XYZ file of N, CA and C in Angstrom:
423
model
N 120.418 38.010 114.704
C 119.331 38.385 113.817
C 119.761 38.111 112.389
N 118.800 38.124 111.781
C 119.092 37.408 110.308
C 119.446 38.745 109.193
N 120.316 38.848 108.634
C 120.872 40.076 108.159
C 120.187 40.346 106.800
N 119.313 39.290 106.173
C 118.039 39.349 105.363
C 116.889 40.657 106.236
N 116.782 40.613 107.105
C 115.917 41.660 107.917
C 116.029 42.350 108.422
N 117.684 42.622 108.598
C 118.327 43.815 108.926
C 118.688 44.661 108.178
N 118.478 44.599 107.077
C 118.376 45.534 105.664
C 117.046 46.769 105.895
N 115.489 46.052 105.719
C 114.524 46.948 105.725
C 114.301 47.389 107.070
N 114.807 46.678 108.318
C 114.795 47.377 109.695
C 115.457 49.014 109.845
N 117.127 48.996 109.265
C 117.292 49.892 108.769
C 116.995 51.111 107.982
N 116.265 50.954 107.170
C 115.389 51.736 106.137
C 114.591 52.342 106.796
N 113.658 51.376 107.476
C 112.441 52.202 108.126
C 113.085 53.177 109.437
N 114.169 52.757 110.022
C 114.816 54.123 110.877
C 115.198 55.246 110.513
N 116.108 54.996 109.391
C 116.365 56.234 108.719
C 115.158 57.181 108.217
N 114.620 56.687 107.414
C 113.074 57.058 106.521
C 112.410 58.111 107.753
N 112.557 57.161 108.886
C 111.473 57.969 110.306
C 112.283 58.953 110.799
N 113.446 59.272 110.857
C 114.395 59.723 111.255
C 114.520 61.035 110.680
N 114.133 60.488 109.142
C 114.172 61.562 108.287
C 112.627 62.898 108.404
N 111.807 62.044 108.418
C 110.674 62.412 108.441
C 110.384 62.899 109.815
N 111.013 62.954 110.823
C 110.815 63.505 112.137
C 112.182 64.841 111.967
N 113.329 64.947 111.306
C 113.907 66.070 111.364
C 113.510 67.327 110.440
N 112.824 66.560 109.162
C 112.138 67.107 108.188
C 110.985 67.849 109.302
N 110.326 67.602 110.196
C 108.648 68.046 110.256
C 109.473 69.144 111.466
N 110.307 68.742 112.139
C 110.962 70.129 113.093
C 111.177 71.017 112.783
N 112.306 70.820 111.057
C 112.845 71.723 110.701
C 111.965 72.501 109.766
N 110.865 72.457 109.091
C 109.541 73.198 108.985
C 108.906 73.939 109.889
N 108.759 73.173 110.745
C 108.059 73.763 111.975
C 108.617 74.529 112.855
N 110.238 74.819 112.647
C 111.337 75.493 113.146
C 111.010 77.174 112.064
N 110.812 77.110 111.295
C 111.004 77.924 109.859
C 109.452 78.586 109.934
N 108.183 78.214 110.409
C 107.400 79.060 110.088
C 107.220 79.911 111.007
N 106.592 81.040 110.853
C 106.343 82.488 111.306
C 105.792 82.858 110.999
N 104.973 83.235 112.298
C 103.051 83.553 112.978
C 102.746 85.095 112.286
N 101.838 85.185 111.815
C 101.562 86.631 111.625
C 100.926 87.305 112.622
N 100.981 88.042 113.159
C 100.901 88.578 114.620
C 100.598 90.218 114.687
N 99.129 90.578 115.136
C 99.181 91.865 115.401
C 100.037 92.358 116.474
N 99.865 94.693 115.864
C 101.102 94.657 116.413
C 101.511 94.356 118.422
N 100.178 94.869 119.160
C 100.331 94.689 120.043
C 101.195 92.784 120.706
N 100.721 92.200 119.970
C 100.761 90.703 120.508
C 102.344 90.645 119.562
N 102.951 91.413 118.803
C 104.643 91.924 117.975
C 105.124 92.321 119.120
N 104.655 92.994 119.834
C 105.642 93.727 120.993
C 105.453 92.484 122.452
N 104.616 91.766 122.797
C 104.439 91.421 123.912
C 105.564 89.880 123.453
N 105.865 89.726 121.885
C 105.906 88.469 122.164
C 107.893 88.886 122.084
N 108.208 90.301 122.468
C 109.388 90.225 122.089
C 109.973 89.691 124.207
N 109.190 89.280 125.164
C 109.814 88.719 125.756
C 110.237 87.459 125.190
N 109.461 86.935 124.549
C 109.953 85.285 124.732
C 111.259 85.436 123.214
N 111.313 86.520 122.645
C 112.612 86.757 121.787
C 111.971 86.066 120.484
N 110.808 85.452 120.357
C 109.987 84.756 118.841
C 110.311 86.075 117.836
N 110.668 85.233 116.658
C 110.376 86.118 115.300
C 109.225 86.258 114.804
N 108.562 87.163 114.367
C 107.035 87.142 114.120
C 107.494 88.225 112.875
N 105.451 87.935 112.297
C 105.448 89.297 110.910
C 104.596 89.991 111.307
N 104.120 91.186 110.855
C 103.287 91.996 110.786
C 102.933 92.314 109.785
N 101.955 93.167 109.073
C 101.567 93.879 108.114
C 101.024 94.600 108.209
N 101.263 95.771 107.409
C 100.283 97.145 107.375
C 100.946 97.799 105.945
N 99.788 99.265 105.904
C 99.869 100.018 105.174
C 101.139 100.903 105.663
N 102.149 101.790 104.656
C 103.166 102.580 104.820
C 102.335 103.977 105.276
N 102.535 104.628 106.626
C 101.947 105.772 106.764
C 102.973 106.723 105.580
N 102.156 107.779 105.661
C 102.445 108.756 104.420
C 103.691 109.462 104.899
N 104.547 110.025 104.453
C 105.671 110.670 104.941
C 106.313 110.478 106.098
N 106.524 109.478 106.579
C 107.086 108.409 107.681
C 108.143 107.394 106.995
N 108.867 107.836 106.359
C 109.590 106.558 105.783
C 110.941 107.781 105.342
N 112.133 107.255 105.894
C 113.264 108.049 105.945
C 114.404 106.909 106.144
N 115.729 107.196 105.217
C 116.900 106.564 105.260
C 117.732 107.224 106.278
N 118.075 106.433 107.341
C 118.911 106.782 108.222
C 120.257 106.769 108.283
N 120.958 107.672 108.048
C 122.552 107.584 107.578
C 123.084 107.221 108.463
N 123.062 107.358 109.825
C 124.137 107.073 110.812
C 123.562 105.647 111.029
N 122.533 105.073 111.137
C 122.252 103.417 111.484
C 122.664 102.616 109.991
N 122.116 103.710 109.241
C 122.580 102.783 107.761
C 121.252 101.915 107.617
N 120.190 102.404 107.879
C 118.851 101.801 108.146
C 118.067 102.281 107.538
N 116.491 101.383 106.846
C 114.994 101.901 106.558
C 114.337 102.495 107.892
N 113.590 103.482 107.892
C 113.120 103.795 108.599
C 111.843 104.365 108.561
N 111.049 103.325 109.074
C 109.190 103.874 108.443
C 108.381 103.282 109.544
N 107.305 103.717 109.193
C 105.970 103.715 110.419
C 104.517 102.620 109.393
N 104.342 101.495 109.818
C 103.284 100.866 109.514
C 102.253 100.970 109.998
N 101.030 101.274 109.595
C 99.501 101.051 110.602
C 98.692 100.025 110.150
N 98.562 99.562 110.991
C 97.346 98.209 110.489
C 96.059 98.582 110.414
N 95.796 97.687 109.140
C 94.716 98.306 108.659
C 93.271 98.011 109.557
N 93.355 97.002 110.497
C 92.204 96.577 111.058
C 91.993 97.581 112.464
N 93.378 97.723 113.015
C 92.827 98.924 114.121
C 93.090 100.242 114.579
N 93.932 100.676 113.117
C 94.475 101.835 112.831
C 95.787 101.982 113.782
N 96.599 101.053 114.408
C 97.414 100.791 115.523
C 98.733 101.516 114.404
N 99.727 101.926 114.889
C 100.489 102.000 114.081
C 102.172 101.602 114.784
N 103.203 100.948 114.188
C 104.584 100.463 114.756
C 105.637 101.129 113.790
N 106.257 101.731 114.766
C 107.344 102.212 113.805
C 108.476 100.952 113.938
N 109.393 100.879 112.085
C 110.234 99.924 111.999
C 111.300 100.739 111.377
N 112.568 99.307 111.699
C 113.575 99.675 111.039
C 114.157 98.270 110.386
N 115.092 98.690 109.316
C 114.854 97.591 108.557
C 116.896 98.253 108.292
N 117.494 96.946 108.574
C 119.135 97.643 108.086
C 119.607 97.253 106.930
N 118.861 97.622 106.022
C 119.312 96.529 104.410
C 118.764 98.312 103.610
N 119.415 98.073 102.582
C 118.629 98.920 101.160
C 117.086 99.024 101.793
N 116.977 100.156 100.893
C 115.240 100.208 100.819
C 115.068 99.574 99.030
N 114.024 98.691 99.325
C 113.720 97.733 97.760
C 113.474 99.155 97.002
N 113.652 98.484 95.629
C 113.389 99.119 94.432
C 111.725 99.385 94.430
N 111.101 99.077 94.948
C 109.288 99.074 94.606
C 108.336 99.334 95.783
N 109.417 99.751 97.202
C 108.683 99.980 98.405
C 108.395 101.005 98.428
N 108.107 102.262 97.423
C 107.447 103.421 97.460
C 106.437 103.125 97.128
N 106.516 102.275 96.234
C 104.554 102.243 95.633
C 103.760 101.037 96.128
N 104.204 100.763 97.622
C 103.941 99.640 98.425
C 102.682 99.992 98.745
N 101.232 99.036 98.691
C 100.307 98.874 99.349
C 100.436 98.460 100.464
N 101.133 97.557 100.690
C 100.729 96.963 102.306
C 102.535 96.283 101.906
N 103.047 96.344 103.782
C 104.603 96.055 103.738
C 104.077 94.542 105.105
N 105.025 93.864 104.700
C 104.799 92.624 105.992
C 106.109 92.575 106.062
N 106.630 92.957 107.390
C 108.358 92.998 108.196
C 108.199 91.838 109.115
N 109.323 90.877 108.606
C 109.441 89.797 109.552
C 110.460 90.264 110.391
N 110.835 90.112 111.937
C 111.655 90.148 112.734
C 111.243 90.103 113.919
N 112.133 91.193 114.791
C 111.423 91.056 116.286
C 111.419 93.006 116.665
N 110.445 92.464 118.186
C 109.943 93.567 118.287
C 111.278 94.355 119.363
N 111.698 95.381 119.369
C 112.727 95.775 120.301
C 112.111 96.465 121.005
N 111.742 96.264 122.695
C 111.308 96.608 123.602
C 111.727 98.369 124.160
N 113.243 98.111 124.223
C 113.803 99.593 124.995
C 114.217 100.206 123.662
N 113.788 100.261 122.477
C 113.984 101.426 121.403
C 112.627 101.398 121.066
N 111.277 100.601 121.307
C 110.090 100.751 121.062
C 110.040 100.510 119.432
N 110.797 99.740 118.867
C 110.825 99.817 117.562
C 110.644 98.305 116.974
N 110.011 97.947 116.087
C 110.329 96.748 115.014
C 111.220 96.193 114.271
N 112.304 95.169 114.928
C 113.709 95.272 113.594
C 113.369 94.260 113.038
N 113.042 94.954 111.733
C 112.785 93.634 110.119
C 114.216 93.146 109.726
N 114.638 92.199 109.861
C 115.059 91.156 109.131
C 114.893 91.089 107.515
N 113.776 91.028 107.015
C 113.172 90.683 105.929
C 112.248 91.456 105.669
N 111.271 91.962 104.268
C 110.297 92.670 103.942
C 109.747 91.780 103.098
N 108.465 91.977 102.558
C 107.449 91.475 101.852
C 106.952 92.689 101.270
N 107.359 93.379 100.328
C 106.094 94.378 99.719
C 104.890 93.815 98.869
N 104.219 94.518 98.988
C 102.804 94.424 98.057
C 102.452 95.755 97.241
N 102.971 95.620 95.957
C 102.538 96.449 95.089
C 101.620 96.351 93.768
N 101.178 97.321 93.798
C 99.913 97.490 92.221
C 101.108 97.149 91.146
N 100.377 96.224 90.195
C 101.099 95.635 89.063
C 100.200 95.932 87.963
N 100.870 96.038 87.086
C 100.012 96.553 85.539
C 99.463 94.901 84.859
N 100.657 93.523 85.728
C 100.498 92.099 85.512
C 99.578 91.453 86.320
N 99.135 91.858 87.140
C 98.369 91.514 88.237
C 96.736 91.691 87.650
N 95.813 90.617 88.359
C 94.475 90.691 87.960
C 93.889 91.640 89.048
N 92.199 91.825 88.671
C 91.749 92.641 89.053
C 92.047 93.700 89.890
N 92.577 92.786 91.228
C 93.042 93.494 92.543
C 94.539 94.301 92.525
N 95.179 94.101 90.889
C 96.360 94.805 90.945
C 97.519 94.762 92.244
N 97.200 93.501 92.651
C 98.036 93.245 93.960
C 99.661 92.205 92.968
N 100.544 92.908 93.886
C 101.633 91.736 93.400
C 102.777 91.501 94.404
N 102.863 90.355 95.362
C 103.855 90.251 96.107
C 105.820 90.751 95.718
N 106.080 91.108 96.493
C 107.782 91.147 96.253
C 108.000 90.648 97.855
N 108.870 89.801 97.995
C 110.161 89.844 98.861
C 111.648 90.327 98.594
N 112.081 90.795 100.066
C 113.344 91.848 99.709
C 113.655 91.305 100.957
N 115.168 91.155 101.121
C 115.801 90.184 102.142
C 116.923 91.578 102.525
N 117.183 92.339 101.712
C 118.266 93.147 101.256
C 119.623 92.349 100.893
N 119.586 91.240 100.466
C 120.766 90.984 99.845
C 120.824 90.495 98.528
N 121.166 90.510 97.510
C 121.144 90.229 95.734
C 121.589 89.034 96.003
């Protein structure tokens, strides 16, 4: 083969190569938002999923011996409610949380939600009308 055309033959493999590990590894990375019932059913297949809800009222306690968050979400669409645990700090702004979205998985034989990650949503004095303002909290600085 003529090594004039084995130049852009090359290119276009890599390029595709690239663009096919690129679209996996996206598609590896996103995560379904998932009510809670369909949170718990999908902890057979072991998927990471999110949820969201409102913080029930006096349901939210630091657990010294797990070293864990420990709170109860209800969704707002069917009043369902999941208790979670979360093993990081509790964020600086998750008291005055409107609505919390816990990414992780659902744990079957403790009946519980382990977040990985949080998303709060709090009222901002910067925020327009709806006074809504995202935070993510990973628990690590």
């Amino acid at each position: 083969m003529n090594s004039s055309k084995l130049g852009p033959i090359i290119a276009i493999v890599i390029i595709v190569g690239a663009l096919g590990f690129g679209a996996v590894a996206f598609k590896g990375s996103m995560v379904a938002y998932v009510p809670f019932q369909q949170a718990a059913n999908a902890a057979s297949t072991g998927a990471t999923v999110q949820i969201m809800g409102g913080l029930v009222p006096g349901e939210t306690h630091f657990n010294s011996d797990t070293k864990s968050l420990d709170f109860t979400l209800k969704e707002t669409d069917t009043g369902a409610t999941m208790p979670v645990v979360f093993k990081s700090p509790k964020p600086d702004n998750f008291d005055r949380a409107v609505k919390v979205t816990a990414i992780g998985k659902y744990d079957p034989t403790k009946k519980v939600f382990v977040a990985d990650n949080l998303l709060v949503k709090c009222p901002s004095k910067y925020a327009g009308e709806s006074g809504d303002q995202d935070r993510s909290y990973n628990g690590k600085s």
